[in-house]
Coordinates of C-alpha atoms in Angstrom, one line a residue:
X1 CA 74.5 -104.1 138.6
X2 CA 77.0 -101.3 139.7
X3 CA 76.8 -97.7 139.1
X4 CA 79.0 -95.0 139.3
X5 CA 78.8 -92.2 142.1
X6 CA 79.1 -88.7 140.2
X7 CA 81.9 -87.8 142.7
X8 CA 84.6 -89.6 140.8
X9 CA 87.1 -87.7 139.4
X10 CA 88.6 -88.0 135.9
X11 CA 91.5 -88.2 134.1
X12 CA 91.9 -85.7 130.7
X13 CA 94.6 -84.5 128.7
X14 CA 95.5 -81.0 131.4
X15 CA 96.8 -83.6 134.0
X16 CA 100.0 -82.3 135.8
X17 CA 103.1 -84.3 135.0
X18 CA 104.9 -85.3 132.0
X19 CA 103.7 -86.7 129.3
X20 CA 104.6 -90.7 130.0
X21 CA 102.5 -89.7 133.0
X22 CA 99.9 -88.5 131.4
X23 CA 99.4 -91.8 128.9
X24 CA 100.0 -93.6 132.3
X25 CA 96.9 -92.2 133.7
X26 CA 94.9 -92.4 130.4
X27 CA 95.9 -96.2 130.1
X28 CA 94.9 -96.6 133.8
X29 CA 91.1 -95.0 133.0
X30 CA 90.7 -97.1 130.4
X31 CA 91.2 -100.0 132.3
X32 CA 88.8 -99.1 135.3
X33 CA 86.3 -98.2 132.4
X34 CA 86.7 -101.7 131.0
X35 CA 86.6 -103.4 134.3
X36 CA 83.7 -101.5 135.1
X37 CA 81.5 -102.9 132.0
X38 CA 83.1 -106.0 132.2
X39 CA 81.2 -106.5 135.5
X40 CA 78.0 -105.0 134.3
X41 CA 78.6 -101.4 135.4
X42 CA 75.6 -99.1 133.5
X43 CA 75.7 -95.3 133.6
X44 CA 71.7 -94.8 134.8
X45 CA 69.4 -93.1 132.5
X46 CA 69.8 -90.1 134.6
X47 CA 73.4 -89.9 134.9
X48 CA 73.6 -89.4 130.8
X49 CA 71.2 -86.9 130.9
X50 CA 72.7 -84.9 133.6
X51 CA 76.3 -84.7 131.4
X52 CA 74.2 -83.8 128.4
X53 CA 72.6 -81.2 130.3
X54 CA 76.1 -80.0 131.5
X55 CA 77.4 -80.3 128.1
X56 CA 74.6 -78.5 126.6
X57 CA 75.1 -75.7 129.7
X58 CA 78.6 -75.3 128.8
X59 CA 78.9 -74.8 125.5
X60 CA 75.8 -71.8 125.8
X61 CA 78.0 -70.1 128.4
X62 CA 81.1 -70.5 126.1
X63 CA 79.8 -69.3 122.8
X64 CA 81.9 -66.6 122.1
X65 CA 85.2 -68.6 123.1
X66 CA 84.2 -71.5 120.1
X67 CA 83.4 -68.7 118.0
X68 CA 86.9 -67.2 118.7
X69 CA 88.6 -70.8 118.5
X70 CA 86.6 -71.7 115.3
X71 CA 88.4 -68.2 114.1
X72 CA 91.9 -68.7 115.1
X73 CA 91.6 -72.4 113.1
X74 CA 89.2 -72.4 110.0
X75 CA 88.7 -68.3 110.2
X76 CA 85.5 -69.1 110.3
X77 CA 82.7 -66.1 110.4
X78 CA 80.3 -66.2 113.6
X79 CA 77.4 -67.0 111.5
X80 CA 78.8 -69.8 109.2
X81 CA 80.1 -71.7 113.0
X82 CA 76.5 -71.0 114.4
X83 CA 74.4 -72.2 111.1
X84 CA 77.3 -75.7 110.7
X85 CA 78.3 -76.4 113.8
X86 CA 77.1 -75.0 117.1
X87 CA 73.3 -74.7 116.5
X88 CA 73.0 -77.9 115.1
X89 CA 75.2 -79.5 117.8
X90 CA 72.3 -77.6 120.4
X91 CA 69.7 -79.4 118.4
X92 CA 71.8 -82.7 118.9
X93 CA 71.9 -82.3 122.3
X94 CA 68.3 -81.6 122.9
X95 CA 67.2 -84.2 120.8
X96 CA 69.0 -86.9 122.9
X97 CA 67.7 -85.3 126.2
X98 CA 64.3 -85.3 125.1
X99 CA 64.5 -88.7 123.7
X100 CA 66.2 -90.5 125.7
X101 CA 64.2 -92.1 128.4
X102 CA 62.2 -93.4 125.4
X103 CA 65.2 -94.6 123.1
X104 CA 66.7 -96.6 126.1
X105 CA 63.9 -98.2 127.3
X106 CA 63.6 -102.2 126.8
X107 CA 61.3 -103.0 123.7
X108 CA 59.3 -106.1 123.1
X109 CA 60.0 -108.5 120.6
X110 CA 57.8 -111.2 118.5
X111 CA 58.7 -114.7 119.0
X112 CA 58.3 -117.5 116.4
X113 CA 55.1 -120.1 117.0
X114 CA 57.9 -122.7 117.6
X115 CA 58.8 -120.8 120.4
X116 CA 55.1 -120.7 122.0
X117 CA 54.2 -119.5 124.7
X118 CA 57.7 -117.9 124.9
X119 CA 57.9 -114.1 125.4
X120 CA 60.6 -111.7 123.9
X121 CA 62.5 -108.7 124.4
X122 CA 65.4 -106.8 123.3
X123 CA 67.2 -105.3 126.0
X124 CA 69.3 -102.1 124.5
X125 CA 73.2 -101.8 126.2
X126 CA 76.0 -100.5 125.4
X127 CA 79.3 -101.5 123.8
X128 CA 81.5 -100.5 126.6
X129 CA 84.6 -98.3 125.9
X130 CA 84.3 -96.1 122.4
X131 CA 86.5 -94.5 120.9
X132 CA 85.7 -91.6 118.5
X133 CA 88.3 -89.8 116.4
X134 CA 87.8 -86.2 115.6
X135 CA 88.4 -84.7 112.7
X136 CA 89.6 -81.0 112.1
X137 CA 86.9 -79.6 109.2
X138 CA 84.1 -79.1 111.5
X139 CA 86.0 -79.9 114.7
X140 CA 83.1 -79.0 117.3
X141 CA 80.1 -80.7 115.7
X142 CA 82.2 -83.5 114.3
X143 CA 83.9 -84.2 117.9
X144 CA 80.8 -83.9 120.2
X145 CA 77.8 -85.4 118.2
X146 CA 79.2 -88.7 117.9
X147 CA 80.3 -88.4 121.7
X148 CA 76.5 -87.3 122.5
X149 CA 75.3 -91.0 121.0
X150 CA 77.9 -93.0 123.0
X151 CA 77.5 -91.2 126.1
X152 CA 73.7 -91.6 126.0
X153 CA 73.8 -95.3 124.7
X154 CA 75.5 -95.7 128.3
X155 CA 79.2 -96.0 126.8
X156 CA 83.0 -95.0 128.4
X157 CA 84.1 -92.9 125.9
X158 CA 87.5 -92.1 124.8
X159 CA 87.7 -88.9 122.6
X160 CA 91.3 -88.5 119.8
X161 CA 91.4 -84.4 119.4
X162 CA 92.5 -84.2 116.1
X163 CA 96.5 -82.7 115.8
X164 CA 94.9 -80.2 113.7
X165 CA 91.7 -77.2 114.7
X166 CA 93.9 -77.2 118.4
X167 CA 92.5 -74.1 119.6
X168 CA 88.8 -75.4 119.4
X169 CA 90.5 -79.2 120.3
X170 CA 91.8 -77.5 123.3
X171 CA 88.9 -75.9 124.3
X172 CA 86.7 -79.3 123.6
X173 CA 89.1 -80.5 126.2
X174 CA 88.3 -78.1 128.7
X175 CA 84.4 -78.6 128.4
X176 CA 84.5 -82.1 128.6
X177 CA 86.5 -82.2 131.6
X178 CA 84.4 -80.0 133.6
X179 CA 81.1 -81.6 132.5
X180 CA 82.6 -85.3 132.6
X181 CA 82.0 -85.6 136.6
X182 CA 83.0 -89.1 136.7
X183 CA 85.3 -90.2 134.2
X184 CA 82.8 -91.0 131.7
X185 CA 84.1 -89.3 128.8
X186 CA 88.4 -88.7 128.6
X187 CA 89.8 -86.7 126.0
X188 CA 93.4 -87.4 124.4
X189 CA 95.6 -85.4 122.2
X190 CA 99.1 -85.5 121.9
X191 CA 99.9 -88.2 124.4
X192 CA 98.9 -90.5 121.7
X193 CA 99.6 -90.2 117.9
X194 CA 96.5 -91.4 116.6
X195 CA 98.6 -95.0 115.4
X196 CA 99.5 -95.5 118.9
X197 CA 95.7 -94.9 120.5
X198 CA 94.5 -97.7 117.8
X199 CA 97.0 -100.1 119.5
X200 CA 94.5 -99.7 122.7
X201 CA 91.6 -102.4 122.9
X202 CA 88.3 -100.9 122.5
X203 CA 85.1 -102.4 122.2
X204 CA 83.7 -99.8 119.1
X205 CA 85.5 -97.6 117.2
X206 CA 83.7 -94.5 115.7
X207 CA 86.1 -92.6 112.7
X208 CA 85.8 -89.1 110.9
X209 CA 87.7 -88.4 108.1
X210 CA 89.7 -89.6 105.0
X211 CA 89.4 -93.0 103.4
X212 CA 93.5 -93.6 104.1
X213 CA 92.3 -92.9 107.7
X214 CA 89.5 -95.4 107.4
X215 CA 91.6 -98.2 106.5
X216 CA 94.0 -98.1 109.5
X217 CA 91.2 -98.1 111.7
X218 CA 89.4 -101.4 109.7
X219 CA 93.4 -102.8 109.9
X220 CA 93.4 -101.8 113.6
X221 CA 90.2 -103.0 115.0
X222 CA 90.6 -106.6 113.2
X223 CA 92.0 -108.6 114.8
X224 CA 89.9 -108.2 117.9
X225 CA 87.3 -108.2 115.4
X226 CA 86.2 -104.3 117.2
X227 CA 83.1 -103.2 114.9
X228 CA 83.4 -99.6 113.5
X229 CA 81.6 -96.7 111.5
X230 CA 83.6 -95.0 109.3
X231 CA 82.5 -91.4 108.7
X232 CA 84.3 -90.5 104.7
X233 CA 84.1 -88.6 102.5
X234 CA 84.6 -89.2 98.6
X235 CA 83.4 -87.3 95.3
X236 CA 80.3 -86.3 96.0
X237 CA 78.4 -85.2 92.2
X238 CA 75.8 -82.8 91.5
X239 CA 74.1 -83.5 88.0
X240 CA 72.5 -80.4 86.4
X241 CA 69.8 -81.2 83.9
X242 CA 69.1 -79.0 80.9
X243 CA 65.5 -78.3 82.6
X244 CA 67.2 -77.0 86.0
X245 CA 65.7 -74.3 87.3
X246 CA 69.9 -72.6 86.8
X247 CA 69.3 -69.3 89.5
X248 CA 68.7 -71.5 92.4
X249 CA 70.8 -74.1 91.6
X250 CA 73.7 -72.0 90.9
X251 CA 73.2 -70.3 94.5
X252 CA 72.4 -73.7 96.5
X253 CA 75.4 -75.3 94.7
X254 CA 78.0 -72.1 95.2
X255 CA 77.0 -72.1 99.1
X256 CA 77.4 -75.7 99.7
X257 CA 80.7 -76.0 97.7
X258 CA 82.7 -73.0 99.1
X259 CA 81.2 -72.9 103.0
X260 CA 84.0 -73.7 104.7
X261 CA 86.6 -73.2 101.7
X262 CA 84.9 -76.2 100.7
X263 CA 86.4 -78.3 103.2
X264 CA 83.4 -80.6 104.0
X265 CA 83.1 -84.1 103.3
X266 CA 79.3 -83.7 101.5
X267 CA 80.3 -80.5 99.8
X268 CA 80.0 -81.0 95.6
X269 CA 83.3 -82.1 94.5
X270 CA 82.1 -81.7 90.7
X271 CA 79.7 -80.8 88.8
X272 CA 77.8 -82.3 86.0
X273 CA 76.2 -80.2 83.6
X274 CA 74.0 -80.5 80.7
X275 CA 75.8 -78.9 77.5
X276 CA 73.0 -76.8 76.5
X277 CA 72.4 -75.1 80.4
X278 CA 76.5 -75.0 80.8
X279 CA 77.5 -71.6 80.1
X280 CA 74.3 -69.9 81.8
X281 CA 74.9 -72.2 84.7
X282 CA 78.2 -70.7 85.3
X283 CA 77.9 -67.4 84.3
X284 CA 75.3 -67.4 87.4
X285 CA 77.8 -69.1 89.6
X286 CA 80.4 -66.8 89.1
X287 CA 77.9 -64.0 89.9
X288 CA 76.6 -66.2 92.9
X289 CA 80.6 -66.2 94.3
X290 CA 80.7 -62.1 94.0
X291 CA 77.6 -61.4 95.4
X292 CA 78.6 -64.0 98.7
X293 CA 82.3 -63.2 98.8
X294 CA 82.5 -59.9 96.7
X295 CA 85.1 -59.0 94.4
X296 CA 87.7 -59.7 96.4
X297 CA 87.2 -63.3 98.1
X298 CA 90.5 -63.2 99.8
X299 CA 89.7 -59.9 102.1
X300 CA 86.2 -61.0 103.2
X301 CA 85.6 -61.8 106.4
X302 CA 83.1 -64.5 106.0
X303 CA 85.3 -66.6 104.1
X304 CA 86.8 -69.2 105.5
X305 CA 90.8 -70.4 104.9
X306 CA 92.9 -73.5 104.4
X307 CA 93.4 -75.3 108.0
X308 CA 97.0 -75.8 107.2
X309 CA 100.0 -75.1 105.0
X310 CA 100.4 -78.8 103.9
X311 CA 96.2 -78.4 102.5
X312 CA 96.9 -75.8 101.1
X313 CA 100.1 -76.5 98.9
X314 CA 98.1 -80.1 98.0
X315 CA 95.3 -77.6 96.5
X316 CA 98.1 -75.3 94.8
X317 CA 99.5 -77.9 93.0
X318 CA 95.7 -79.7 91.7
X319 CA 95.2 -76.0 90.7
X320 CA 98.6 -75.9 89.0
X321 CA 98.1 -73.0 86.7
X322 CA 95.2 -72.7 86.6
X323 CA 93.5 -68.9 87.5
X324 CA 92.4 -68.6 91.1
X325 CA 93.4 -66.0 93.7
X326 CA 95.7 -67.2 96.5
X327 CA 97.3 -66.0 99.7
X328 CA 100.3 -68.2 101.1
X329 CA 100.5 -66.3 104.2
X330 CA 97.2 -66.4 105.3
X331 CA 96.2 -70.2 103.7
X332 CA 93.6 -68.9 101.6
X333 CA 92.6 -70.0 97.9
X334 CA 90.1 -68.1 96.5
X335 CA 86.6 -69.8 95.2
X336 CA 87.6 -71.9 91.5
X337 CA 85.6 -72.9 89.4
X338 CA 87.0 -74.6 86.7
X339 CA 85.6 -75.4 83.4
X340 CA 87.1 -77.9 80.5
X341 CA 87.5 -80.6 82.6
X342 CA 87.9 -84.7 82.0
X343 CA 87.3 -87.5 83.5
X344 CA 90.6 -88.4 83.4
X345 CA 92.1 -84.2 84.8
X346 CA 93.8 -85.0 88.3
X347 CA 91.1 -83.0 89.6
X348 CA 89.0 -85.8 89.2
X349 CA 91.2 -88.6 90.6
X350 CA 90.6 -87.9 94.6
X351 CA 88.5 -85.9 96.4
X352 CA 89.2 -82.2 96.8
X353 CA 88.5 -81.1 100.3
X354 CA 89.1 -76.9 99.4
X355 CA 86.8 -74.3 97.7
X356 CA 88.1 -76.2 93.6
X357 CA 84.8 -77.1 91.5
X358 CA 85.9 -79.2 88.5
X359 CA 83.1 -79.1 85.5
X360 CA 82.0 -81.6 83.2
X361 CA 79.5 -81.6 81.0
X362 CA 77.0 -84.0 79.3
X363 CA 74.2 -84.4 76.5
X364 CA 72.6 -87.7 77.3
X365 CA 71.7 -88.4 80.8
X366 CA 73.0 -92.0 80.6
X367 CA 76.4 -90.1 80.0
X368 CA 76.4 -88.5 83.4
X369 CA 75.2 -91.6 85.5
X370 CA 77.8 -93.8 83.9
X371 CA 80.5 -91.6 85.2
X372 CA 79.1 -91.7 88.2
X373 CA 79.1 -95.1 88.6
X374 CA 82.0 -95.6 87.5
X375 CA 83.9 -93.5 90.4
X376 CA 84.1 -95.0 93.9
X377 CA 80.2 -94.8 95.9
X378 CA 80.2 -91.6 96.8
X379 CA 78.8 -89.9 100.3
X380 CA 76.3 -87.6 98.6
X381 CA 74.8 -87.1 95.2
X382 CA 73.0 -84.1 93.9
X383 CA 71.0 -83.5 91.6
X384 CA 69.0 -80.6 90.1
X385 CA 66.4 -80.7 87.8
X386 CA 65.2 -83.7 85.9
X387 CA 61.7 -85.7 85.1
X388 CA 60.3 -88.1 87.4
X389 CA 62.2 -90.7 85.2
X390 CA 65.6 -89.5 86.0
X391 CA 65.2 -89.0 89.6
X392 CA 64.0 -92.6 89.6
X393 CA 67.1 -93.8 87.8
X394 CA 69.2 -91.2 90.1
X395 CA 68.1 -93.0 93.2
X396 CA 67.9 -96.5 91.8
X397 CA 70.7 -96.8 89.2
X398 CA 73.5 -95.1 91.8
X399 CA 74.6 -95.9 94.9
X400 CA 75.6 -93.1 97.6
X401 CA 75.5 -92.2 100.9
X402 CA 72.6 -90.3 100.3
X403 CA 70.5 -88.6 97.0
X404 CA 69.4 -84.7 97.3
X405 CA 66.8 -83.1 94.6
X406 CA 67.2 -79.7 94.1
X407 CA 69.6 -78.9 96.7
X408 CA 73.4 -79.5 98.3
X409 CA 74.7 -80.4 101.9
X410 CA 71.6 -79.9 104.1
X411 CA 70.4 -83.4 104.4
X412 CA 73.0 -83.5 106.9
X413 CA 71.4 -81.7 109.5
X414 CA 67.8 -83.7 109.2
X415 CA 68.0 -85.4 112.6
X416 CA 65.2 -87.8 111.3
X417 CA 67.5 -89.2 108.8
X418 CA 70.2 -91.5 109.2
X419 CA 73.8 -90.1 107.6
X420 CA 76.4 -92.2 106.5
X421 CA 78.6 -93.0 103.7
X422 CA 78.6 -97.0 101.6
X423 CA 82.1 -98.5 99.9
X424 CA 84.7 -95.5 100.0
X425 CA 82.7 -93.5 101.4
X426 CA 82.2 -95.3 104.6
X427 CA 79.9 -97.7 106.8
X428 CA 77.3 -96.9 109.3
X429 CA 75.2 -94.2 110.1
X430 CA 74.4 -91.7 113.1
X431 CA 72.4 -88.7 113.5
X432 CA 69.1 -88.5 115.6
X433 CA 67.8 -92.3 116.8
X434 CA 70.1 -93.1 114.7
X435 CA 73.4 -92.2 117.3
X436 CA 72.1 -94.0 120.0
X437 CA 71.3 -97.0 118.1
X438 CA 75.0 -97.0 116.6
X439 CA 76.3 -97.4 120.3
X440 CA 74.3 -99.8 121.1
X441 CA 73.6 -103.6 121.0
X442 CA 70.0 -104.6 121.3
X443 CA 70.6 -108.0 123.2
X444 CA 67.4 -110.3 122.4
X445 CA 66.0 -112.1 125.5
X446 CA 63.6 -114.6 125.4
X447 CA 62.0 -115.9 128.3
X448 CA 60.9 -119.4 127.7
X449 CA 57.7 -121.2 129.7
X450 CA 58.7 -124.0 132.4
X451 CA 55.1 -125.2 132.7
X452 CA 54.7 -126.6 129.1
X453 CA 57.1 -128.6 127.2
X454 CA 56.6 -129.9 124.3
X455 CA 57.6 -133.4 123.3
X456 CA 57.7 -132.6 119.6
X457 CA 61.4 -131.3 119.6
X458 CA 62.8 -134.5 121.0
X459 CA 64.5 -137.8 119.9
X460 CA 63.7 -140.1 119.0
X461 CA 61.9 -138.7 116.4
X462 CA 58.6 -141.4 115.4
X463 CA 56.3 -141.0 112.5
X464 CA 54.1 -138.4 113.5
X465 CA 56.9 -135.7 113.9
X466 CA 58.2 -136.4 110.4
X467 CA 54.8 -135.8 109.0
X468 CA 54.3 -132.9 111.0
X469 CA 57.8 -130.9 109.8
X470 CA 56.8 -132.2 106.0
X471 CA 53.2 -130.1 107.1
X472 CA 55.4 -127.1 108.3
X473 CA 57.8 -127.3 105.6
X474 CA 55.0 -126.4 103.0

């Protein structure tokens, strides 16, 4: 079984030449990294912990340079980028190292009395060439923690840098080539659009980002019938029941809605709220949002803007007239929440992605789960407050990625839990165990016994096996 030297060198998007060269020399590592798995090349246990190590060295001893990129694309503050994106992408890495030795290791399997005396294994390897796309709302976390669970499944990896969050793109780049020591991982940006780099033949395809996004990549992988996860997003609800408890609610809600300018995918995208706890509810909120982002949202520091100007015009014009502080030069939309809202608003017909909270309220509970189940299966539902009964029917009358009591968005970082979207919102799951295991195919073995064959298996079948399958068949 071959395995690579760590002296190789690899190819990444800073090679010299033009660009036709450049998707020359990406096409050309793809094809090695093919050929290599086609032949039964594995990356040793030891070889994907050493680039996790390096990656995990590298991004301590560039801190401040993500925290500067982070800046220059999301204006992010140093502590929201350490608390939702580099801390937890340590605790990724870490994880995997620790776990790793254990995760890959070959596991034994049960085998069926027909198979006796059989034994059984399931032999864990990996795909072979991955590609992950990148998205641009959490572009560190949301580009490396998916490459952490290919690379340690034993996979080539190919990485799309999203065309938007280029200065911490760029910089992703530049770490993964100098921790990459033997073409392992390769990074691409503009060479390829991203319609062109699903044209390549890959053997898994992991996708961040919007459902239009999501169904290219199901077109594209198709026809070599490539499986995927698709990472969503969708309109995530958060019920509010009358017996709420409306001061911690209103602050868990107003954090996990405008973090970010509310550009994440499990961030509440509306509220439902009981008619009699409404106007309390909000009147907290709005004193939440001035004691976070003080009087005037726009000039903090700590609050993040629009990525782009094409986001933020699509926000201006679902805000329409609506009152909410804006500043075209510097893509920021102050924190809205918006009350007097229908099912049928435009608000309500896509998901958001920006710091917009439509609100709806309801009197019956039945009222708010039928509205939720009558939008798309979203990635997240919320829900605060409520008796045991309606948490039951909360977690067995819905379907979601995932169901959070009494709080918003932080499921997301509980490595013991898988996280994933279902219908719209997506398919699969990663995080913890559970990135390694989307990498890889556990191949069953069985090893059967040449010393005893039975005779009971064979034609011509006589009397005596007919009465013994009529005995097994009971």
């Amino acid at each position: 079984m071959a395995c690579r030297e760590c002296g190789m060198a690899s190819l990444y998007k800073y090679n010299s030449g033009g660009r036709m060269d450049q998707i020359d020399n990406i096409r050309e590592r793809l094809r090695e990294n093919r050929n290599y798995h086609a032949v039964g090349g594995r990356y040793s246990i030891e070889q994907r912990r050493a680039l996790l190590r390096r990656l995990l060295a590298e991004l301590q001893a560039n801190r401040e340079k993500i925290m500067a990129a982070l800046y220059i694309d999301l204006h992010k503050s140093e502590f929201e980028a350490s608390v939702t994106e580099f801390i937890p992408l340590l605790e990724a890495l870490r994880f995997m190292i620790r776990k790793l030795p254990r995760l890959a290791k070959t596991r034994r399997a049960a085998v069926s009395p027909m198979n006796f005396p059989a034994r059984g294994r399931l032999v864990p390897e990996p795909y072979g060439v991955v590609l992950v796309c990148a998205t641009w709302n959490y572009p560190l976390l949301l580009a490396l923690e998916p490459v952490i669970g290919a690379v340690a499944a034993g996979n080539s990896v190919v990485l799309k840098l999203s065309d938007k969050s280029k200065a911490t793109m760029n910089l992703i780049a530049e770490l993964l080539e100098r921790v990459s020591a033997f073409g392992q991982v390769v990074t691409v940006g503009d060479e390829f659009s991203f319609e062109e780099i699903l044209k390549e033949r890959f053997d898994y395809i992991f996708y961040t980002g919007s459902e239009y996004g999501g169904r290219k990549v199901l077109a594209a992988a198709a026809p070599h019938l490539t499986p995927v996860t698709l990472e969503l997003g969708g309109k995530s609800p958060c019920i509010v029941c009358a017996d709420a408890d409306l001061a911690v609610a209103a602050k868990r809600i107003v954090w996990g809605k405008f973090t970010n300018a509310g550009q994440t995918c499990v961030a509440p995208d509306y509220l439902l709220v009981h008619r009699s706890v409404k106007s309390r509810l909000l009147d907290e909120m709005r004193k939440r949002v001035r004691e976070f982002y003080g009087e005037k949202p726009l000039e903090n520091p700590d609050y993040a803007h629009i990525v782009n100007r094409t986001h933020y015009d699509r926000l201006c014009k679902l805000l329409g007239d609506r009152p909410a502080e804006r500043d075209p030069d510097r893509l920021c939309i102050a924190p809205a929440i918006v009350d007097e809202v229908t099912p049928d608003d435009p608000l309500m017909a896509g998901e958001i992605f920006g710091p917009i909270l439509p609100v709806l309220e309801f009197s019956e509970n039945e009222e708010a789960l039928g509205l939720v189940r009558k939008l798309p299966k979203p990635l997240a539902l919320y829900c605060f407050g409520g008796d045991r009964e309606m948490r039951r029917r909360v977690t067995e009358e819905t379907s979601s990625g995932a169901v959070s009591f009494n709080d918003v968005v932080m499921h997301f970082v509980n490595p013991a839990m898988p996280f994933g979207g279902v219908g719209n919102s997506g398919m699969g799951r990663y995080h913890g165990k559970y990135s390694f295991e989307t990498f890889t195919h556990y191949k069953p073995v069985m090893v059967q016994s040449g010393r005893i064959d039975w005779p009971v298996r064979y034609p011509p079948f006589r009397e005596w096996q007919k009465k013994l399958a009529r005995l097994l068949s009971r």
